[in-house]
Every structure is written in structure tokens, then in C-alpha cells.
Coordinates of N, CA and C in Angstrom, one line a residue:
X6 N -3.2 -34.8 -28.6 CA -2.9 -34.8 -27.1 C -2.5 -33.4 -26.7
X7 N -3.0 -32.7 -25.2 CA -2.8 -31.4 -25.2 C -1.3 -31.6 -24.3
X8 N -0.5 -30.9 -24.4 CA 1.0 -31.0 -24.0 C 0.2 -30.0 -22.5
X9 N 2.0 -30.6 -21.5 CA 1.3 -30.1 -20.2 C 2.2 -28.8 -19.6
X10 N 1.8 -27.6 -19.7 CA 2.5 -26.7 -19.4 C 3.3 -26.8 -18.1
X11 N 4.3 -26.0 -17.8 CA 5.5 -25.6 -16.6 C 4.2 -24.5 -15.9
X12 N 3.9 -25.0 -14.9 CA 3.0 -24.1 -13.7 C 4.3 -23.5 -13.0
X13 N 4.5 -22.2 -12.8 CA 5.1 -21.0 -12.2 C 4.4 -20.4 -11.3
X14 N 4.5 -20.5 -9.8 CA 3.7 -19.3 -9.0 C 5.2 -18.2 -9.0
X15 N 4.1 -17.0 -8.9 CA 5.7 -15.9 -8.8 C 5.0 -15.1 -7.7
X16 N 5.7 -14.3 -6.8 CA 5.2 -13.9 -6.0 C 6.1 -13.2 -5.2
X17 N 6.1 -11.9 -4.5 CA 7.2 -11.4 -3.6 C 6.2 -10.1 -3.0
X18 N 7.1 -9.6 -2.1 CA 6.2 -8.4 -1.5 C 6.1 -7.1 -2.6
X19 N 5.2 -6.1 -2.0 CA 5.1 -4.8 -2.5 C 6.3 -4.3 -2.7
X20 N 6.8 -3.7 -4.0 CA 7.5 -3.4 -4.1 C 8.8 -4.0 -4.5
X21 N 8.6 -4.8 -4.5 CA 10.1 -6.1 -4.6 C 10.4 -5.9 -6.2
X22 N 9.1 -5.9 -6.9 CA 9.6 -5.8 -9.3 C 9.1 -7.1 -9.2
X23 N 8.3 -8.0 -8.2 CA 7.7 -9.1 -9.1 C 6.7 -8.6 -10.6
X24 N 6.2 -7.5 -10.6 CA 5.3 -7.2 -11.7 C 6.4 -7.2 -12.9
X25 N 7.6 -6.7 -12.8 CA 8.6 -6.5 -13.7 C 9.3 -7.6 -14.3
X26 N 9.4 -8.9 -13.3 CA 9.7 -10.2 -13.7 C 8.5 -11.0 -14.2
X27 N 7.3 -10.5 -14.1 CA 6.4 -10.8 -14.6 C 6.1 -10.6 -16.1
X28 N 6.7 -9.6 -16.7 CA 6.7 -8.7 -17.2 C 7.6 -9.8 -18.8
X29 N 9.1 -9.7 -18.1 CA 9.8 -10.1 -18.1 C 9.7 -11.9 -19.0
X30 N 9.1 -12.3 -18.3 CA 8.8 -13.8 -18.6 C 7.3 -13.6 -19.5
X31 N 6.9 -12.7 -19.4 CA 5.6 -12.4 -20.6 C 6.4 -12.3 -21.9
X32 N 6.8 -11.7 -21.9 CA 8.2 -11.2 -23.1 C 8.6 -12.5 -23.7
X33 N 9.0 -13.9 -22.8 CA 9.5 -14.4 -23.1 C 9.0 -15.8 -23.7
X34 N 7.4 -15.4 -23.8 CA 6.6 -16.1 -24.4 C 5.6 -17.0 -23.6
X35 N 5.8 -16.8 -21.8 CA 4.9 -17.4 -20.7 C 3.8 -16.5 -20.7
X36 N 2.5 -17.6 -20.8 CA 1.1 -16.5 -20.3 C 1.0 -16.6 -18.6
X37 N 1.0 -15.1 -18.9 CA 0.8 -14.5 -17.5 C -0.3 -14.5 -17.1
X38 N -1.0 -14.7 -15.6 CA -2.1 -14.8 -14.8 C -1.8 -13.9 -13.9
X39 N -2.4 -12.6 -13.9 CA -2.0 -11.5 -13.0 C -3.5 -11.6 -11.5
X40 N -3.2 -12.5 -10.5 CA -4.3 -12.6 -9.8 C -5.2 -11.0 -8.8
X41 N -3.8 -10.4 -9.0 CA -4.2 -8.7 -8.4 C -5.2 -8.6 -9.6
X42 N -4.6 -8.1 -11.1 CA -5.7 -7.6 -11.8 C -6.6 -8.1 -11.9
X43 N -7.3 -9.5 -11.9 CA -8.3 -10.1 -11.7 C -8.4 -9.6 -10.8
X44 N -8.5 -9.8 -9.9 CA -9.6 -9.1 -8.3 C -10.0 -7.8 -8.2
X45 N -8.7 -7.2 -9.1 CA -9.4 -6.1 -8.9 C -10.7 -5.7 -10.1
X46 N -10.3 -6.4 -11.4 CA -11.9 -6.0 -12.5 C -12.7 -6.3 -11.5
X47 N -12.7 -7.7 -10.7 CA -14.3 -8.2 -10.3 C -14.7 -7.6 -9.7
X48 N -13.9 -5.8 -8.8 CA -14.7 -5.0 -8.1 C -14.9 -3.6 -8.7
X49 N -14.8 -3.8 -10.3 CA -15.2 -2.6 -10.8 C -16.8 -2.6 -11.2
X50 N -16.9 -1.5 -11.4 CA -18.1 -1.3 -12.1 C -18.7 -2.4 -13.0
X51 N -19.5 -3.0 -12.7 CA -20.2 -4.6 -13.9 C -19.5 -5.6 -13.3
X52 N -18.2 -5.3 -12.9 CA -17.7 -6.5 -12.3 C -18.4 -7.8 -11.4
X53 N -18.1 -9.2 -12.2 CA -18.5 -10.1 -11.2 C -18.7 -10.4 -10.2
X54 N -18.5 -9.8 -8.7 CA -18.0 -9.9 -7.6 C -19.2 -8.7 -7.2
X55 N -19.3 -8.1 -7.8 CA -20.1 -6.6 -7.1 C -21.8 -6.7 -6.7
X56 N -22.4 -7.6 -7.4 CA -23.7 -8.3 -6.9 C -23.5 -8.6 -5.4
X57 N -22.4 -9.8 -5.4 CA -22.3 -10.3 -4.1 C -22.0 -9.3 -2.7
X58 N -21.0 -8.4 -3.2 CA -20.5 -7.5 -2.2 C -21.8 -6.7 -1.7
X59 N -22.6 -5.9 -2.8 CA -23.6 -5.4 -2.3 C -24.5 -6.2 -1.4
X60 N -24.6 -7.4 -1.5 CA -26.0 -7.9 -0.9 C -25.0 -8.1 0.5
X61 N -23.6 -8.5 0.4 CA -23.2 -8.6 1.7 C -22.9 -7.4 2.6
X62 N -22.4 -6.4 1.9 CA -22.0 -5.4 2.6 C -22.9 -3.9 2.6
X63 N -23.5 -4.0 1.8 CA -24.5 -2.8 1.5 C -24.1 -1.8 0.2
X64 N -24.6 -1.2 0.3 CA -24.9 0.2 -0.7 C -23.0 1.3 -0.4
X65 N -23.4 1.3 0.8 CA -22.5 2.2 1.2 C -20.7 1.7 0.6
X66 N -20.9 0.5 0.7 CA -19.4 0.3 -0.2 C -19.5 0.0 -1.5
X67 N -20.6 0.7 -2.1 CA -20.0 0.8 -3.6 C -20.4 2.3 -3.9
X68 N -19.1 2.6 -5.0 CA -19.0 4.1 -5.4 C -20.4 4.4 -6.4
X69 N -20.7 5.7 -6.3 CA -21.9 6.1 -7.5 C -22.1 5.4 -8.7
X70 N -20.7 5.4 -9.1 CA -20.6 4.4 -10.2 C -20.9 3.3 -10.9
X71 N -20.7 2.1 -9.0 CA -21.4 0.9 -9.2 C -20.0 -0.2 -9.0
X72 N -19.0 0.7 -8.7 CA -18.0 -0.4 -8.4 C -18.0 0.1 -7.0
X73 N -16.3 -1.1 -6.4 CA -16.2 -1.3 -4.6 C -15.5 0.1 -4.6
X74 N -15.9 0.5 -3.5 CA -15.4 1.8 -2.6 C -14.3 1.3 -2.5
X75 N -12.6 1.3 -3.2 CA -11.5 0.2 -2.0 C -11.5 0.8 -0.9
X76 N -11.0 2.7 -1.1 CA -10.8 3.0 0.4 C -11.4 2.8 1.7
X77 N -13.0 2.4 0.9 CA -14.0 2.5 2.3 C -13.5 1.0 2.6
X78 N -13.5 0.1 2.0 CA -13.5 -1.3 2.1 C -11.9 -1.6 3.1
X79 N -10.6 -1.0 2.2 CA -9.6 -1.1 3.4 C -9.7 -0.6 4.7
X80 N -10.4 0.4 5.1 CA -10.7 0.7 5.9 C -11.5 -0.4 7.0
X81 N -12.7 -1.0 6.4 CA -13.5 -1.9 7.2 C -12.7 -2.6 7.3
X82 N -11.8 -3.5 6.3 CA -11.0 -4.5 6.9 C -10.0 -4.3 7.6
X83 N -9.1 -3.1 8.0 CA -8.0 -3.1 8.8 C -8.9 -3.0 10.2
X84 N -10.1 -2.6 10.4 CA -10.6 -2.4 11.5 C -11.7 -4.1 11.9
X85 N -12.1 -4.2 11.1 CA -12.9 -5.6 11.4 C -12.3 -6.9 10.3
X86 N -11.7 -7.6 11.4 CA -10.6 -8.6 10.1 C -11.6 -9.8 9.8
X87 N -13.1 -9.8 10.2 CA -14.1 -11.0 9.8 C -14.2 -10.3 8.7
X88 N -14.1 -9.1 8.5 CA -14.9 -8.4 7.2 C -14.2 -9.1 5.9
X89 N -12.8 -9.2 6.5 CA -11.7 -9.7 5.2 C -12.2 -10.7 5.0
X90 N -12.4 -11.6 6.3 CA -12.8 -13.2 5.6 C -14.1 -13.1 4.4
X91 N -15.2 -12.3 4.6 CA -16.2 -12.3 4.1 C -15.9 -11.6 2.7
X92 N -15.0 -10.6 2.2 CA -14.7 -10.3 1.4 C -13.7 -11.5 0.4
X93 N -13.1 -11.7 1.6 CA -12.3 -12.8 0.1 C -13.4 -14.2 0.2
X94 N -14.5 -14.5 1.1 CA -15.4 -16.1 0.5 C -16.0 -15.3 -0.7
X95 N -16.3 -13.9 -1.2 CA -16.8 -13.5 -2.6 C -15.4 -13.9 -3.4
X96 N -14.6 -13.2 -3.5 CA -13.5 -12.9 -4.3 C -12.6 -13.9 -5.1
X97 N -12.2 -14.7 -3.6 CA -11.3 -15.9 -4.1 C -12.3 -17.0 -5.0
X98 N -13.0 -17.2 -5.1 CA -13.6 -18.7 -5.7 C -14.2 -17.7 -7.2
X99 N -14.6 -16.4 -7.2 CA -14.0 -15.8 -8.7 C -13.0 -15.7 -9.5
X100 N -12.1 -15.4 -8.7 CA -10.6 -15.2 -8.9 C -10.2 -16.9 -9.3
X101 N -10.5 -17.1 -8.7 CA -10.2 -18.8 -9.3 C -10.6 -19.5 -10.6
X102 N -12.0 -18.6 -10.3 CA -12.4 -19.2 -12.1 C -12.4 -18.6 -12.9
X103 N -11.8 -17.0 -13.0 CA -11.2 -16.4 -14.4 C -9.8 -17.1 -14.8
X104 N -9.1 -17.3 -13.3 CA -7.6 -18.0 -13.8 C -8.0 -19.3 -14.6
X105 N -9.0 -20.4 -14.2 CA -9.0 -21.2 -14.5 C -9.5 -21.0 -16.1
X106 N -10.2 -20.1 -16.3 CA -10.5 -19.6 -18.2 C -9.3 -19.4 -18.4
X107 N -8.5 -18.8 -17.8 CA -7.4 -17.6 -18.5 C -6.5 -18.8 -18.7
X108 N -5.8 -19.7 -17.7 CA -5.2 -20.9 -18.0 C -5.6 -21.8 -19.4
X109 N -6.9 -22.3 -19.4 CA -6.9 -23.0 -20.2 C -6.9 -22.0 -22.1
X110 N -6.6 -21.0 -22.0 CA -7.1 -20.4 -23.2 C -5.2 -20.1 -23.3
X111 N -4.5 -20.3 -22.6 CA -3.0 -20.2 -22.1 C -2.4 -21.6 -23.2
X112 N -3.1 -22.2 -22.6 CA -2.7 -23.8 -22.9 C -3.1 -24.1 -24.4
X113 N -4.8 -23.6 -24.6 CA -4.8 -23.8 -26.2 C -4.0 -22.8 -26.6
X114 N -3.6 -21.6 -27.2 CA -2.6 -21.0 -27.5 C -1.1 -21.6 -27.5
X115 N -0.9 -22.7 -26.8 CA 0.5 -23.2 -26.8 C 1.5 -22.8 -26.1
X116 N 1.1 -22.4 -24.6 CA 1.9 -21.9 -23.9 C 2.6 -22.7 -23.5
X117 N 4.1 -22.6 -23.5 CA 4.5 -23.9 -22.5 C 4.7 -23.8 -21.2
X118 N 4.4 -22.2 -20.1 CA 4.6 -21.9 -19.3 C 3.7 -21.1 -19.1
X119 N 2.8 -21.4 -17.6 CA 2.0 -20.3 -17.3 C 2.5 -19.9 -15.6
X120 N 2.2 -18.6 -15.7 CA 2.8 -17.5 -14.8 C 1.7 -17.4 -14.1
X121 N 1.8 -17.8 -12.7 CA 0.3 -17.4 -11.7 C 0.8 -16.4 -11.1
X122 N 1.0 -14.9 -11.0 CA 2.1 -13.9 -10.4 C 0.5 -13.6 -9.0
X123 N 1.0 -13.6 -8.2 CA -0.2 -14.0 -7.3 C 0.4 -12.6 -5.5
X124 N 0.4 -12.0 -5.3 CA 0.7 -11.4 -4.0 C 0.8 -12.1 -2.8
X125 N 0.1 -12.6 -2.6 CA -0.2 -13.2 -1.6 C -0.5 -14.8 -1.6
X126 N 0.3 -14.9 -2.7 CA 0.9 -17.0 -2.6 C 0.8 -17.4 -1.3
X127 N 1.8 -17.0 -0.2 CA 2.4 -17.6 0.9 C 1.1 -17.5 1.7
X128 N 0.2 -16.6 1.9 CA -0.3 -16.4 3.1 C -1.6 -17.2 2.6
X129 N -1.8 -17.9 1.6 CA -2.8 -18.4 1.0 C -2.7 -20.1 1.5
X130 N -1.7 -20.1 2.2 CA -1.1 -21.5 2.4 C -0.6 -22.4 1.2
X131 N -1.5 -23.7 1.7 CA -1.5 -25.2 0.2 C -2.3 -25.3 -0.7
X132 N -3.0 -23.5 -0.4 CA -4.1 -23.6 -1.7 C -3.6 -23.6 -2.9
X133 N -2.1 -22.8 -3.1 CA -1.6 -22.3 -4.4 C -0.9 -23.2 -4.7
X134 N 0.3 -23.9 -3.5 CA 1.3 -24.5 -3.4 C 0.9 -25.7 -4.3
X135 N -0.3 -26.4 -3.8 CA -0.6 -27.9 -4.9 C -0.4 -27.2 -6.4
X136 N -1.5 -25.8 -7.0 CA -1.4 -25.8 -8.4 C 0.0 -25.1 -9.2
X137 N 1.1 -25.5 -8.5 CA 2.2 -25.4 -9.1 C 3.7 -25.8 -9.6
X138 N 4.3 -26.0 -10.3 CA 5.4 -27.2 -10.3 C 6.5 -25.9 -9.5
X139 N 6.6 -24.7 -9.4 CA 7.9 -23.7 -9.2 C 7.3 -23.0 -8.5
X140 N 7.8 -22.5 -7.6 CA 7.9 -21.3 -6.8 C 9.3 -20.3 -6.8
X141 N 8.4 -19.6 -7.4 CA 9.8 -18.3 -7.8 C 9.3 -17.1 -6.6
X142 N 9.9 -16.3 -5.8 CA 10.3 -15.1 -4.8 C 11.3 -14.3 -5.5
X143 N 10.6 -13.1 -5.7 CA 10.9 -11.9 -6.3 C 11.6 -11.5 -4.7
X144 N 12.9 -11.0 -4.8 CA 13.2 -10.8 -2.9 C 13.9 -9.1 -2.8
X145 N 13.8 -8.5 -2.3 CA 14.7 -7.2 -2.0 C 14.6 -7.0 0.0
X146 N 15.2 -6.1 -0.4 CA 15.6 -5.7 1.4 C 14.2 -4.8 1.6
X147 N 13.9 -4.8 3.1 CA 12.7 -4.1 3.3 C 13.0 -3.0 3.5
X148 N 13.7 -2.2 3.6 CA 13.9 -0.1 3.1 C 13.7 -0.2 1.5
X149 N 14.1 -1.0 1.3 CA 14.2 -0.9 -0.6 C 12.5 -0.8 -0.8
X150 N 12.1 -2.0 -0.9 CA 10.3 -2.0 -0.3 C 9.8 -0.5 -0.8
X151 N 10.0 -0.2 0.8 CA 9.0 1.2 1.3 C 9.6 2.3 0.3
X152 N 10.9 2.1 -0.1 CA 11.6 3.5 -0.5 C 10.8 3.1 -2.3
X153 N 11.0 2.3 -3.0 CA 10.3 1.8 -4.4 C 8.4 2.1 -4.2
X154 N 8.0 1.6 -3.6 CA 6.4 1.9 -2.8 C 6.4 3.6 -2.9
X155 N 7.2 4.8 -2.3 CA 6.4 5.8 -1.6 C 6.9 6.2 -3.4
X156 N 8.1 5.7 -4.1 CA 8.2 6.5 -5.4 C 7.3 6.7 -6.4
X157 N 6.4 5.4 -5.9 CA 5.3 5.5 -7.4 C 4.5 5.8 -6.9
X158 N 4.1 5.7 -5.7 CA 2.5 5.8 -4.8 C 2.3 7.4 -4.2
X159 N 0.9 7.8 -3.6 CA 0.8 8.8 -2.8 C 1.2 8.0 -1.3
X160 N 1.1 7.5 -1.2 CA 1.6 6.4 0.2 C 2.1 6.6 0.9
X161 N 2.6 7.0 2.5 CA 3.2 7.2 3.4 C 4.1 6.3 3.8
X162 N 5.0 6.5 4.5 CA 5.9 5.3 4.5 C 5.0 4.3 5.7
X163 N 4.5 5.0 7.0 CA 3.5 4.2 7.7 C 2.1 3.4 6.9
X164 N 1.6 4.1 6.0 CA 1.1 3.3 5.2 C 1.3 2.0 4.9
X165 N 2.5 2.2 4.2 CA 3.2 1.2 3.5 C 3.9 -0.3 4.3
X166 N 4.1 0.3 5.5 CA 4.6 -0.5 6.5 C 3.5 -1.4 7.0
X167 N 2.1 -0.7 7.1 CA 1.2 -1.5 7.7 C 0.5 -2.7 6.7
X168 N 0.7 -2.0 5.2 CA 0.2 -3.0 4.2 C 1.2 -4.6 4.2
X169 N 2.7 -4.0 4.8 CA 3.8 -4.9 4.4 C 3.2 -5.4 5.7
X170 N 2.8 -5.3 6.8 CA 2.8 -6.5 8.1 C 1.7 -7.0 8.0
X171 N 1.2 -6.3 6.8 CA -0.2 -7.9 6.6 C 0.3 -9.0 5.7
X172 N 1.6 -9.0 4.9 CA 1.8 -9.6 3.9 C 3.1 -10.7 4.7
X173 N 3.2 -11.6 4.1 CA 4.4 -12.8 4.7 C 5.4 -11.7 4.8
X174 N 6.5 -13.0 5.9 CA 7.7 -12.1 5.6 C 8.5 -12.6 4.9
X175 N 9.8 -12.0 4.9 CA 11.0 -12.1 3.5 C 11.1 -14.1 3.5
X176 N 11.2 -14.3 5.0 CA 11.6 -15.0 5.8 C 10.8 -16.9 5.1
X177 N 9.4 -15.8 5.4 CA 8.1 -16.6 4.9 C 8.5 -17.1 3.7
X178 N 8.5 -16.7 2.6 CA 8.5 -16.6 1.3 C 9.8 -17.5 0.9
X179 N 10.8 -16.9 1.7 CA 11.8 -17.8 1.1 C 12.0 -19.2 1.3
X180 N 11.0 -19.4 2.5 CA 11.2 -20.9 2.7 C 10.5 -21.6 1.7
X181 N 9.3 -21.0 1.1 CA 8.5 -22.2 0.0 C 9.3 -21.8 -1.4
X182 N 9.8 -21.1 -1.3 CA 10.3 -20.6 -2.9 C 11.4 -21.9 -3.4
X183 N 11.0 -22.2 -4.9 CA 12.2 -22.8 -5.8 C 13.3 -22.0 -6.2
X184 N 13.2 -21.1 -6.5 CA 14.6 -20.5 -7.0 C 13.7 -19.1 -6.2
X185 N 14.7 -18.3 -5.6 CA 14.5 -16.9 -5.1 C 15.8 -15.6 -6.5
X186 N 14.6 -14.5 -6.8 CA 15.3 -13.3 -7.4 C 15.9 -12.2 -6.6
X187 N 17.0 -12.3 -6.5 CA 17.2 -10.7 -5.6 C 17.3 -9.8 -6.0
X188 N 16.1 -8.8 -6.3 CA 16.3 -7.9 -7.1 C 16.8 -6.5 -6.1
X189 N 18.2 -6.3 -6.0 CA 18.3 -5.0 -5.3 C 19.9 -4.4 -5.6
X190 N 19.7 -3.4 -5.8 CA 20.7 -2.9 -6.7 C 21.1 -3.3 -7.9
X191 N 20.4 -3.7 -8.4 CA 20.8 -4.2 -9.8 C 19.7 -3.4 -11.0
X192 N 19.7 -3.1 -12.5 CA 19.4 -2.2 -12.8 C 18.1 -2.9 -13.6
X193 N 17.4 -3.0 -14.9 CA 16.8 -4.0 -15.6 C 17.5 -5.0 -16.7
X194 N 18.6 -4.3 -16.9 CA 19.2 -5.2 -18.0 C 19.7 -6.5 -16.8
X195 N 20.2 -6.5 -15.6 CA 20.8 -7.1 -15.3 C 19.4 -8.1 -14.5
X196 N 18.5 -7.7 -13.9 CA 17.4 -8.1 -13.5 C 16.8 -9.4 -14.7
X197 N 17.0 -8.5 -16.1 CA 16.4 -9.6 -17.2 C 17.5 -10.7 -16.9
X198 N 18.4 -10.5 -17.3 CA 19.9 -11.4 -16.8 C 19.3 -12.8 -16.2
X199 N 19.1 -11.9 -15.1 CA 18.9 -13.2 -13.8 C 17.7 -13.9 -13.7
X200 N 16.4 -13.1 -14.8 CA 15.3 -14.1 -15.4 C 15.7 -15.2 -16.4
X201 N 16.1 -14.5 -17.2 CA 16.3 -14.9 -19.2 C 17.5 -16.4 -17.8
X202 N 18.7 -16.3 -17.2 CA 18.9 -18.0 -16.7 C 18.5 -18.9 -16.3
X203 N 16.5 -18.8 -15.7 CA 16.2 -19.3 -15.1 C 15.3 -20.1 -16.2
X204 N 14.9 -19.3 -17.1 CA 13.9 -19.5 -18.4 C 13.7 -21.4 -18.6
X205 N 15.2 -22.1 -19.3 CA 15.0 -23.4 -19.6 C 13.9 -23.8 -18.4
X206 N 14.3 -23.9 -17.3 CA 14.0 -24.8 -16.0 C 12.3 -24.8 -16.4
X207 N 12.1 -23.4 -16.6 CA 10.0 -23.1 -16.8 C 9.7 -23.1 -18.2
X208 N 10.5 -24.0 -19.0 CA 9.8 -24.3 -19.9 C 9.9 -23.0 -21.3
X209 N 10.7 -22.7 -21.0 CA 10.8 -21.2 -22.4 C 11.8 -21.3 -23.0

């Protein structure tokens, strides 16, 4: 009989250290489902996704190489938001079935916990909310945000501002969340701290 893993959505804005608590619970023996890195192989070069994008969008949004232009592509979508729809009816129903390989190869391996670390959980609605027993919110203050954002990025802080007002707010997030992380001022040892107590609940 196959035992039934602890489903984990994790999720918080840019910049918050959800990758770090992701990170974190990888460590601690949960297979992680990183749904950003998935999306983004399916627009590299050979990538699954890049057949479809061509025939929908053309030539011009893919690089010499044979993967997605992003910049040209963020571009179309902050300016034409049907384009988004039409880019994620390619993306999401991919994204869906590498997690669904990646989960079950989670499960044979003997995970007792799988980690769907997903960006954009909330704005996804009850798509995600049904495949999950937890909702974890990575949370910080929004200057912390932008100021963590402009340190690792070339990114402007208006940049950064405009990627954050396409994403839920703090507000959003914390209402679906099971347990919320506040990661702000506090350092990594103490960050693991406040993972490593939450651990039994998800199964580790």
C-alpha cells in the first residue's frame, strides 16, 4: 500500500526567503516542487512549452537560440494582459504535468512531505487550494521586499514595485495561509528555528 504524503503549498511574495524555507524543508527530507523552475525549463531552449508559444506568438518571441524572449514576453504582457491569459493556457496545464511526474516519483522515493513552493498560489484561486492539506506564507514587510529584490537583482525599485502589484497582497496571502513565517529581521539560524517547529505538523 502506497502511504499518503503531507501536501504543503508554500508561497509568499518576491523577496519574502520562501525559496530559503524551501530550501530549508528540502534539508529536512521534503521533496520539493519548485513550480517557478518548472516554467521556466518549459521556456528554454527544447523546452516543452516552446512549440506552442511559437505557433501562438511567433518567431519574434523566441531568442536565436530557440528559447522564450522573457524580456520581449514581459513586456507584451504588462502591455496586453489577454497575452498573459494565452501564455499561461500554454504553460499552466505543463506545469501541471511535470509536478504531477515530479510528485509521484516524490512519493515512490518515500517522501512523507511534498513541498509545492508555487509564487503565485493565491492568485491561482481553488486551483491549488484543493491539492493541498497546508498552506504555509513566507511573510515580511513590503520595504524589506523591494530592499532584498534590488540586492540580488539589476532591478529598480519601480521595477520591483510593479512586479509586486501584479502579485497578491500580504493581506491576500494571509488569509488562506495555515501557519504564516515572518521572516524579517531575523537571521538564518533563527529562520531554520521557526521552520525545523513547524516540521512534525508536515509530516518530517
Amino acid at each position: 500500500m502506497t502511504h499518503t504524503p503531507v501536501r504543503l503549498g508554500l508561497t509568499g511574495g518576491i523577496g519574502s526567503g520562501k525559496s530559503t524555507v524551501a530550501a530549508i524543508l528540502a534539508e529536512a527530507g521534503a521533496g520539493v516542487m519548485d513550480a517557478d523552475a518548472i516554467s521556466r525549463s518549459l521556456t528554454l531552449a527544447g523546452g516543452l512549452a516552446i512549440p506552442a508559444i511559437l505557433a501562438e506568438f511567433g518567431q519574434k518571441l523566441i531568442t536565436p537560440e530557440g528559447a522564450m524572449d522573457r524580456d520581449a514576453m514581459r513586456a507584451l504582457v504588462f502591455s496586453n494582459p489577454s497575452s498573459k491569459l494565452q501564455l499561461e493556457a500554454i504553460i499552466h496545464p505543463l506545469v501541471g504535468q511535470v509536478l504531477q511526474e515530479q510528485s509521484l516519483a516524490a512519493i515512490a522515493a518515500g517522501k512523507n512531505c511534498l513541498v509545492y513552493d508555487v509564487p503565485l498560489f493565491v492568485e491561482s484561486g481553488e486551483r491549488w487550494r484543493r491539492q493541498v492539506d497546508w498552506v504555509c506564507v513566507v511573510d515580511c514587510e513590503t520595504e524589506t521586499q523591494v530592499q532584498r529584490v534590488m540586492a540580488r537583482s539589476q532591478l529598480s525599485r519601480s521595477e520591483i514595485e510593479k512586479i509586486m502589484s501584479q502579485q497578491a497582497s500580504r493581506q491576500q496571502r494571509q488569509a488562506v495561509a495555515d501557519v504564516v513565517i515572518f521572516n524579517e529581521g531575523i537571521d538564518l539560524a533563527k529562520l531554520k528555528h521557526l521552520v525545523h517547529e513547524m516540521l512534525a505538523r508536515f509530516g518530517l
